[in-house]
CSV table of C-alpha atoms in Angstrom, one decimal:
chain,number,residue,atom,x,y,z
A,1311,UNK,CA,0.0,0.0,0.0
A,1312,UNK,CA,1.5,3.4,-0.9
A,1313,UNK,CA,2.6,5.5,2.0
A,1314,UNK,CA,0.1,8.4,1.4
A,1315,UNK,CA,-2.8,6.0,1.4
A,1316,UNK,CA,-1.4,4.3,4.5
A,1317,UNK,CA,-1.4,7.7,6.3
A,1318,UNK,CA,-4.9,8.5,5.1
A,1319,UNK,CA,-6.2,5.1,6.4
A,1320,UNK,CA,-4.4,5.7,9.7
A,1321,UNK,CA,-5.9,9.1,10.1
A,1322,UNK,CA,-9.4,7.8,9.4
A,1323,UNK,CA,-9.0,5.0,11.9
A,1324,UNK,CA,-7.5,7.2,14.6
A,1325,UNK,CA,-10.4,9.7,14.2
A,1326,UNK,CA,-13.0,6.9,14.4
A,1327,UNK,CA,-11.4,5.5,17.6
A,1328,UNK,CA,-11.3,8.9,19.4
A,1329,UNK,CA,-13.9,9.0,22.2
A,1330,UNK,CA,-16.5,11.8,21.9
A,1331,UNK,CA,-15.2,13.4,25.1
A,1332,UNK,CA,-11.6,13.5,23.8
A,1333,UNK,CA,-10.2,17.0,23.3
A,1334,UNK,CA,-8.7,15.8,20.0
A,1335,UNK,CA,-12.0,14.7,18.5
A,1336,UNK,CA,-13.4,18.2,18.3
A,1337,UNK,CA,-10.1,19.4,16.8
A,1338,UNK,CA,-10.1,16.8,14.1
A,1339,UNK,CA,-13.7,17.4,13.2
A,1340,UNK,CA,-12.9,21.1,12.8
A,1341,UNK,CA,-10.1,20.2,10.3
A,1342,UNK,CA,-11.7,18.2,7.5
A,1343,UNK,CA,-9.0,19.2,5.0
A,1344,UNK,CA,-5.8,18.1,6.7
A,1345,UNK,CA,-3.2,17.7,4.0
A,1346,UNK,CA,-0.3,15.3,4.8
A,1347,UNK,CA,2.8,15.1,2.8
A,1348,UNK,CA,4.4,11.7,2.0
A,1349,UNK,CA,7.1,12.3,4.6
A,1350,UNK,CA,4.6,13.1,7.5
A,1351,UNK,CA,4.6,10.4,10.2
A,1352,UNK,CA,1.8,9.5,12.6
A,1353,UNK,CA,3.9,10.7,15.5
A,1354,UNK,CA,4.3,14.2,14.0
A,1355,UNK,CA,0.6,14.3,13.2
A,1356,UNK,CA,-0.2,13.4,16.8
A,1357,UNK,CA,2.2,16.1,18.1
A,1358,UNK,CA,0.5,18.6,15.8
A,1359,UNK,CA,-3.0,17.7,17.1
A,1360,UNK,CA,-1.7,17.7,20.7
A,1361,UNK,CA,-0.3,21.2,20.2
A,1362,UNK,CA,-3.6,22.5,18.9
A,1363,UNK,CA,-5.5,20.9,21.8
A,1364,UNK,CA,-3.1,22.6,24.3
A,1365,UNK,CA,-3.6,26.0,22.6
A,1366,UNK,CA,-7.3,25.5,22.7
A,1367,UNK,CA,-7.3,24.7,26.4
A,1368,UNK,CA,-5.0,27.7,27.1
A,1369,UNK,CA,-7.4,30.0,25.3
A,1370,UNK,CA,-10.4,28.5,27.2
A,1371,UNK,CA,-8.5,29.1,30.5
A,1372,UNK,CA,-7.7,32.7,29.5
A,1373,UNK,CA,-11.3,33.3,28.7
A,1374,UNK,CA,-12.5,31.8,32.0
A,1375,UNK,CA,-9.9,33.9,33.9
A,1376,UNK,CA,-11.1,37.0,32.0
A,1377,UNK,CA,-14.7,36.3,32.9
A,1378,UNK,CA,-13.8,35.7,36.5
A,1379,UNK,CA,-12.0,39.1,36.6
A,1380,UNK,CA,-14.9,40.8,35.0
A,1381,UNK,CA,-17.3,39.3,37.6
A,1382,UNK,CA,-14.9,40.2,40.4
A,1383,UNK,CA,-14.7,43.8,39.2
A,1384,UNK,CA,-18.5,44.2,38.9
A,1385,UNK,CA,-18.9,42.7,42.4
A,1386,UNK,CA,-16.3,45.0,43.8
A,1387,UNK,CA,-17.8,48.1,42.1
A,1388,UNK,CA,-21.2,47.2,43.4
A,1389,UNK,CA,-19.9,46.8,47.0
A,1390,UNK,CA,-18.1,50.1,46.8
A,1391,UNK,CA,-21.2,51.9,45.5
A,1392,UNK,CA,-23.3,50.5,48.3
A,1393,UNK,CA,-20.7,51.5,50.9
A,1394,UNK,CA,-20.6,55.0,49.4
A,1395,UNK,CA,-24.4,55.3,49.7
A,1396,UNK,CA,-24.2,54.1,53.3
A,1397,UNK,CA,-21.4,56.6,54.1
A,1398,UNK,CA,-23.4,59.4,52.5
A,1399,UNK,CA,-26.5,58.5,54.4
A,1400,UNK,CA,-24.6,58.4,57.7
A,1401,UNK,CA,-23.1,61.8,57.0
A,1402,UNK,CA,-26.4,63.4,56.1
A,1403,UNK,CA,-28.0,62.0,59.3
A,1404,UNK,CA,-25.5,64.0,61.4
A,1405,UNK,CA,-26.4,67.2,59.5
A,1406,UNK,CA,-29.2,69.6,60.4
A,1407,UNK,CA,-32.0,69.3,61.3
A,1408,UNK,CA,-30.7,67.3,64.2
A,1409,UNK,CA,-32.4,67.4,67.6
A,1410,UNK,CA,-29.0,66.8,69.3
A,1411,UNK,CA,-27.7,70.2,68.1
A,1412,UNK,CA,-27.9,73.3,70.2
A,1413,UNK,CA,-29.0,76.5,68.5
A,1414,UNK,CA,-25.3,77.7,68.0
A,1415,UNK,CA,-24.2,74.3,66.8
A,1416,UNK,CA,-27.1,74.2,64.4
A,1417,UNK,CA,-26.0,77.4,62.8
A,1418,UNK,CA,-22.4,76.2,62.7
A,1419,UNK,CA,-23.3,72.9,61.0
A,1420,UNK,CA,-25.6,74.6,58.6
A,1421,UNK,CA,-23.0,77.2,57.5
A,1422,UNK,CA,-20.4,74.4,57.2
A,1423,UNK,CA,-22.8,72.3,55.0
A,1424,UNK,CA,-23.3,75.3,52.7
A,1425,UNK,CA,-19.6,75.8,52.4
A,1426,UNK,CA,-19.1,72.1,51.6
A,1427,UNK,CA,-22.1,72.1,49.3
A,1428,UNK,CA,-20.7,69.3,47.1
A,1429,UNK,CA,-19.8,67.0,50.0
A,1430,UNK,CA,-20.7,64.2,49.9
A,1431,UNK,CA,-23.0,64.8,46.9
A,1432,UNK,CA,-23.6,67.9,44.7
A,1433,UNK,CA,-26.0,70.5,46.3
A,1434,UNK,CA,-26.0,68.6,49.6
A,1435,UNK,CA,-25.6,71.9,51.5
A,1436,UNK,CA,-28.6,73.6,50.0
A,1437,UNK,CA,-30.7,70.5,50.4
A,1438,UNK,CA,-29.8,70.6,54.1
A,1439,UNK,CA,-30.8,74.3,54.1
A,1440,UNK,CA,-34.2,73.4,52.6
A,1441,UNK,CA,-34.8,70.6,55.1
A,1442,UNK,CA,-33.7,72.9,58.0
A,1443,UNK,CA,-36.2,75.6,57.1
A,1444,UNK,CA,-39.8,76.3,58.3
A,1445,UNK,CA,-42.5,76.6,55.7
A,1446,UNK,CA,-42.1,80.4,55.9
A,1447,UNK,CA,-38.4,80.3,55.2
A,1448,UNK,CA,-38.8,77.6,52.5
A,1449,UNK,CA,-41.2,79.8,50.7
A,1450,UNK,CA,-38.7,82.7,50.8
A,1451,UNK,CA,-36.0,80.5,49.4
A,1452,UNK,CA,-38.2,79.1,46.7
A,1453,UNK,CA,-39.4,82.6,45.8
A,1454,UNK,CA,-35.8,83.9,45.6
A,1455,UNK,CA,-35.1,81.6,42.6
A,1456,UNK,CA,-38.6,81.9,41.0
A,1457,UNK,CA,-39.7,78.4,42.0
A,1458,UNK,CA,-43.2,77.4,42.9
A,1459,UNK,CA,-43.8,76.0,46.4
A,1460,UNK,CA,-44.4,72.5,44.9
A,1461,UNK,CA,-41.1,72.4,43.1
A,1462,UNK,CA,-38.8,69.5,44.0
A,1463,UNK,CA,-36.1,70.2,46.6
A,1464,UNK,CA,-33.3,68.9,44.3
A,1465,UNK,CA,-34.2,71.4,41.6
A,1466,UNK,CA,-34.5,74.4,44.0
A,1467,UNK,CA,-31.2,73.4,45.7
A,1468,UNK,CA,-29.4,73.3,42.4
A,1469,UNK,CA,-30.8,76.7,41.5
A,1470,UNK,CA,-29.8,78.2,44.8
A,1471,UNK,CA,-26.3,76.9,44.4
A,1472,UNK,CA,-25.9,78.4,41.0
A,1473,UNK,CA,-27.5,81.8,42.0
A,1474,UNK,CA,-25.6,82.3,45.3
A,1475,UNK,CA,-22.3,81.1,43.8
A,1476,UNK,CA,-22.2,83.7,41.1
A,1477,UNK,CA,-19.3,86.2,41.0
A,1478,UNK,CA,-19.9,89.4,42.9
A,1479,UNK,CA,-22.9,88.0,44.7
A,1480,UNK,CA,-22.7,89.1,48.3
A,1481,UNK,CA,-23.9,85.7,49.6
A,1482,UNK,CA,-21.2,83.9,47.6
A,1483,UNK,CA,-18.9,84.2,50.7
A,1484,UNK,CA,-21.0,81.3,52.2
A,1485,UNK,CA,-20.0,78.7,49.5
A,1486,UNK,CA,-16.7,77.3,48.3
A,1487,UNK,CA,-16.0,78.7,44.8
A,1488,UNK,CA,-12.6,76.9,44.5
A,1489,UNK,CA,-10.6,80.0,45.3
A,1490,UNK,CA,-9.6,79.2,48.9
A,1491,UNK,CA,-6.3,77.4,48.3
A,1492,UNK,CA,-4.5,79.8,50.6
A,1493,UNK,CA,-6.9,78.8,53.4
A,1494,UNK,CA,-6.3,75.0,52.9
A,1495,UNK,CA,-10.0,74.6,51.8
A,1496,UNK,CA,-11.3,76.5,54.8
A,1497,UNK,CA,-13.7,79.5,54.5
A,1498,UNK,CA,-12.2,82.9,54.4
A,1499,UNK,CA,-14.1,83.7,57.6
A,1500,UNK,CA,-14.5,82.5,61.2
A,1501,UNK,CA,-17.7,82.4,63.1
A,1502,UNK,CA,-18.3,84.7,66.1
A,1503,UNK,CA,-21.3,84.6,68.5
A,1504,UNK,CA,-20.9,87.9,70.4
A,1505,UNK,CA,-24.0,87.6,72.6
A,1506,UNK,CA,-26.0,84.9,74.4
A,1507,UNK,CA,-28.9,83.2,72.7
A,1508,UNK,CA,-32.2,84.8,73.4
A,1509,UNK,CA,-34.6,81.9,74.2
A,1510,UNK,CA,-38.2,83.0,74.2
A,1511,UNK,CA,-39.4,79.9,76.0
A,1512,UNK,CA,-42.0,79.0,73.4
A,1513,UNK,CA,-39.8,76.9,71.1
A,1514,UNK,CA,-38.2,79.9,69.3
A,1515,UNK,CA,-35.0,81.7,69.9
A,1516,UNK,CA,-32.8,84.4,68.3
A,1517,UNK,CA,-29.1,84.6,68.1
A,1518,UNK,CA,-26.5,86.7,66.3
A,1519,UNK,CA,-23.6,85.2,64.3
A,1520,UNK,CA,-20.9,87.3,62.7
A,1521,UNK,CA,-18.5,86.4,60.0
A,1522,UNK,CA,-15.0,87.8,60.6
A,1523,UNK,CA,-12.0,87.7,58.2
A,1524,UNK,CA,-9.8,84.7,59.0
A,1525,UNK,CA,-6.6,86.6,58.5
A,1526,UNK,CA,-7.2,89.9,60.4
A,1527,UNK,CA,-10.5,89.5,62.3
A,1528,UNK,CA,-12.3,92.3,60.3
A,1529,UNK,CA,-16.0,92.2,60.5
A,1530,UNK,CA,-17.5,91.1,57.2
A,1531,UNK,CA,-21.1,90.2,57.9
A,1532,UNK,CA,-23.5,90.2,60.8
A,1533,UNK,CA,-26.5,87.8,60.8
A,1534,UNK,CA,-29.5,87.5,63.0
A,1535,UNK,CA,-31.0,84.1,63.1
A,1536,UNK,CA,-34.6,83.5,64.1
A,1537,UNK,CA,-35.0,79.8,64.9
A,1538,UNK,CA,-38.0,77.6,65.7
A,1539,UNK,CA,-38.1,74.1,67.0
A,1540,UNK,CA,-39.5,71.3,64.9
A,1541,UNK,CA,-42.6,69.9,66.4
A,1542,UNK,CA,-41.7,66.3,65.6
A,1543,UNK,CA,-38.3,66.0,67.4
A,1544,UNK,CA,-37.5,69.5,68.7
A,1545,UNK,CA,-34.7,70.1,66.1
A,1546,UNK,CA,-34.0,73.7,65.3
A,1547,UNK,CA,-35.2,75.1,62.0
A,1548,UNK,CA,-34.5,78.5,60.3
A,1549,UNK,CA,-37.6,80.7,60.4
A,1550,UNK,CA,-36.0,84.0,59.4
A,1551,UNK,CA,-32.5,85.3,58.8
A,1552,UNK,CA,-31.3,88.9,58.9
A,1553,UNK,CA,-28.2,89.8,56.8
A,1554,UNK,CA,-26.1,92.9,57.2
A,1555,UNK,CA,-23.0,93.3,55.1
A,1556,UNK,CA,-20.1,95.4,56.3
A,1557,UNK,CA,-17.8,94.9,53.3
A,1558,UNK,CA,-17.4,98.2,51.4
A,1559,UNK,CA,-18.4,96.7,48.0
A,1560,UNK,CA,-21.8,95.5,49.4
A,1561,UNK,CA,-22.7,98.3,51.9
A,1562,UNK,CA,-25.4,98.8,53.0
A,1563,UNK,CA,-26.7,95.5,51.6
A,1564,UNK,CA,-29.5,94.6,49.3
A,1565,UNK,CA,-32.7,96.5,50.2
A,1566,UNK,CA,-31.4,97.3,53.7
A,1567,UNK,CA,-30.5,100.3,55.8
A,1568,UNK,CA,-27.0,99.9,57.2
A,1569,UNK,CA,-26.6,99.2,60.8
A,1570,UNK,CA,-24.3,101.5,62.7
A,1571,UNK,CA,-20.6,100.8,62.2
A,1572,UNK,CA,-20.3,100.7,65.9
A,1573,UNK,CA,-21.8,97.3,65.8
A,1574,UNK,CA,-18.5,96.0,64.4
């Protein structure tokens, strides 16, 4: 029998004897046109098929590893997102309105939230302000940006942030505009409470808070806060706020008669 016919007969017999689960059987079936020269031996052919099988297994292993990495990355991302949501919720729970805060601490925390308006989420500070306001003060805030009383808090908070953060707005001192590198991210002012809190004994109080320049203590703004306790848990809410600007570029303030300079 010629050698080429012998090799062909050997190949057919070998293929027929391969079990269905053999890794070589699928390879041989996918190669119907295997051309063998007269000098090709069964050993070399077997080595060739073994090499293809090893390469196929290697590719399958790489694909499996890639799939496992993809699943791992998705699981890790989901866990991190959940943890971020938990951390964000825990942070916001500590913010006003909080029944554990005194009236002064309430003002401190509220002003800090406005300064860190984007922490942990965009417009967090102004959402805190809206939640910490009585219906009267909420109406004033909504009206200041032309929003109806039934507008969503997220929309109004975003509008307040854009309006107050505009250049040359006298209230922009309350928000971080990214120009506080020299203060290491701190506001350009420090808080000063010059007088005791006036508690009316009916769930309302009044206190004065001043903003003084961080570098030289110069009086910048004097604010009078009218607060009211929330009926549900007794947390303080903003009912009214009186603003008096002592900076030369904003005196005497919008729609206001200036207080005596002796106040500063």
